[in-house]
Short mmCIF file of C-alpha atoms in Angstrom, two decimals:
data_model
loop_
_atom_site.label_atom_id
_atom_site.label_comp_id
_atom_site.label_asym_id
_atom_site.label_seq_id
_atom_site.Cartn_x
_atom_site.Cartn_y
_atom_site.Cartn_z
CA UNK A 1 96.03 101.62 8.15
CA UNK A 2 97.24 98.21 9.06
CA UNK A 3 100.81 96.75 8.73
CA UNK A 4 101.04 93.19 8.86
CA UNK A 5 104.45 91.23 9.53
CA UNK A 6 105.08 87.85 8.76
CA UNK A 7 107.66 85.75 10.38
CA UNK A 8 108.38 82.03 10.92
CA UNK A 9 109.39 81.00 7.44
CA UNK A 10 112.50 78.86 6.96
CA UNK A 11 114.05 75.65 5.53
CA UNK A 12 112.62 72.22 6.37
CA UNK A 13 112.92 69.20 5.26
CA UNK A 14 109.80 66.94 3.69
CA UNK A 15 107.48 65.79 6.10
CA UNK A 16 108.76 68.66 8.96
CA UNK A 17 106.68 71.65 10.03
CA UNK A 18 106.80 75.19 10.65
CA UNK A 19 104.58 77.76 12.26
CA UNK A 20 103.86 80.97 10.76
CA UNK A 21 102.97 84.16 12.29
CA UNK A 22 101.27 87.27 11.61
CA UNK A 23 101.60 90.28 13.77
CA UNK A 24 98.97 93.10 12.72
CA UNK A 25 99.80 96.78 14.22
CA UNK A 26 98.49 100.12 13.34
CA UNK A 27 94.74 99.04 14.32
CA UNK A 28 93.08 96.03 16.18
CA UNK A 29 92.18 93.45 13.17
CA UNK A 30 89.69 91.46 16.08
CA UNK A 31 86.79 92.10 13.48
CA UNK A 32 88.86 91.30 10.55
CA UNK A 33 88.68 87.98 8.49
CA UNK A 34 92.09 87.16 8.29
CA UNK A 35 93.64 84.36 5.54
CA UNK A 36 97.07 83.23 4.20
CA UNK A 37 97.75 83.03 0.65
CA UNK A 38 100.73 82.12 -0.91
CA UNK A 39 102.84 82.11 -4.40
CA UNK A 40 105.40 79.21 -5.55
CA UNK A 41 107.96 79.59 -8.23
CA UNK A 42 106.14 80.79 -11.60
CA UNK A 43 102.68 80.32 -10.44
CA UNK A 44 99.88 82.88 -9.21
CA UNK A 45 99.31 83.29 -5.54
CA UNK A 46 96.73 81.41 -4.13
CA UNK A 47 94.66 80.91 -1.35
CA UNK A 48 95.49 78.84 1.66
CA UNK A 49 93.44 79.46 4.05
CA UNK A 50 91.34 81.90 5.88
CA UNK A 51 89.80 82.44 9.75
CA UNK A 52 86.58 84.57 11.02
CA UNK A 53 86.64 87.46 13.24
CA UNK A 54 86.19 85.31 16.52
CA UNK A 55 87.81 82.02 14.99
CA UNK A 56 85.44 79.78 14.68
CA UNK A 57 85.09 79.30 11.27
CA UNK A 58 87.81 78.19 9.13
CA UNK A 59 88.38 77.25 5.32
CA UNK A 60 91.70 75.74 3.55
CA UNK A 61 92.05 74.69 0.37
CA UNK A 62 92.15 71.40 -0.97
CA UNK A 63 95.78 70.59 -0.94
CA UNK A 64 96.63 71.61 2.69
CA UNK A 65 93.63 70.22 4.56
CA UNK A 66 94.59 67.91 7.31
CA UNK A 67 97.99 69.39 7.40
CA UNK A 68 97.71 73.12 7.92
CA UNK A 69 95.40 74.81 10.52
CA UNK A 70 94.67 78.51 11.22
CA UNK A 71 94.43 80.27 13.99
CA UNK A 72 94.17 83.79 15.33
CA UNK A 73 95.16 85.61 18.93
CA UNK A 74 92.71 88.56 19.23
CA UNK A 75 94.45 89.97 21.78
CA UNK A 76 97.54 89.99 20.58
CA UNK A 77 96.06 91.02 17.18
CA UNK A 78 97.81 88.27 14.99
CA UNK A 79 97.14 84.95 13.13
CA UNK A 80 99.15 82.12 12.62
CA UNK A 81 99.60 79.05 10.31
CA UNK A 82 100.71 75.92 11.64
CA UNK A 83 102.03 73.60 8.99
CA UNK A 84 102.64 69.92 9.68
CA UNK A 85 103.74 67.16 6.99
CA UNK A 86 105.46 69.61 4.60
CA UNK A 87 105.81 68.65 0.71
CA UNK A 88 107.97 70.09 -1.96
CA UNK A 89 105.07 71.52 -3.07
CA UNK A 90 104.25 73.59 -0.53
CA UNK A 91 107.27 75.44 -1.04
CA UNK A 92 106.39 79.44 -1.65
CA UNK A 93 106.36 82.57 -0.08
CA UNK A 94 103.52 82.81 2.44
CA UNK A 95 101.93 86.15 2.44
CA UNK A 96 99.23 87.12 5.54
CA UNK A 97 95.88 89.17 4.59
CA UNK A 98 93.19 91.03 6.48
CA UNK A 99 90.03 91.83 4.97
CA UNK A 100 87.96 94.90 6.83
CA UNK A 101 84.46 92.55 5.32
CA UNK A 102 83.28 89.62 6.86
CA UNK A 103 84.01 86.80 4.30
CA UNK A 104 82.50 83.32 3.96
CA UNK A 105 82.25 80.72 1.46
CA UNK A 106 84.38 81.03 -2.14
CA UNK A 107 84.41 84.43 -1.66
CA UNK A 108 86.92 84.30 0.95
CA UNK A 109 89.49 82.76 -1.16
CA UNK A 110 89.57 85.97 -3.73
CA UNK A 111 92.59 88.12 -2.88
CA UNK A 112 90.95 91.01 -4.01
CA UNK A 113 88.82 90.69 -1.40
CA UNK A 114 91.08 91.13 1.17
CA UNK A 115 92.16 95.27 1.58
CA UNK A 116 95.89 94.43 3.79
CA UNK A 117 98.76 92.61 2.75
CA UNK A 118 102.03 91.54 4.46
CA UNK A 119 105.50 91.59 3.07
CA UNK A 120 105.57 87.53 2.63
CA UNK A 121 107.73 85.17 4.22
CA UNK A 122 109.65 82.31 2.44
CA UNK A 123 109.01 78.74 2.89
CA UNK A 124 111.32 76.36 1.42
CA UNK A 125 110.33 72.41 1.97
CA UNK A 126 113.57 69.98 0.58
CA UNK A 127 113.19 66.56 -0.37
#
């Protein structure tokens, strides 16, 4: 089993940033593909983005490309989300996933595919 903690949420205003992190424990997630999803007031959760075993691929969607970018820490088994010129809209509560597969493509934006799930963490952008 993995447990997966999420931390680095908070309050900021429009046009601030935060970093997110994920902290995996309970196995080494080094061969995981790891992603961040998230789920605003009244809507679904949806994919944000999502990072390869060693890191070197990477996949956002639309809305946060050019302002969010993934990255992971093997060896200290966690994955983080840096998040630079915040909107209203990005306002949600950022959950972290591991998936045991190798994903690629559209596939890795499917939150089925993905088999560990994190507790969420809030992120509240103000205008």
């Amino acid at each position: 089993q993995v447990q997966l903690v999420e931390s680095g949420g908070g309050l900021v205003q429009a046009g601030g940033s935060l970093r997110l992190s994920c902290a995996a424990s309970g196995r080494t997630t080094s061969s995981y593909t790891m992603a961040w999803f998230r789920q605003g007031p009244g809507k679904e959760r949806e994919f944000v983005a999502r990072i390869s075993p060693n890191g070197w691929s990477t996949y956002y969607t639309d809305s946060v490309k050019g302002r969010f970018t993934i990255s992971r820490d093997n060896a200290k088994n966690s994955v983080y989300l840096q998040m630079n010129s915040l909107k209203t809209e990005d306002t949600a509560v950022y959950y972290c996933a591991a998936a045991t597969q190798e994903l690629s493509g559209t596939i890795s934006i499917r939150s089925y595919q993905y088999d560990y799930w994190g507790q969420g963490t809030q992120v509240t952008v103000s205008s």
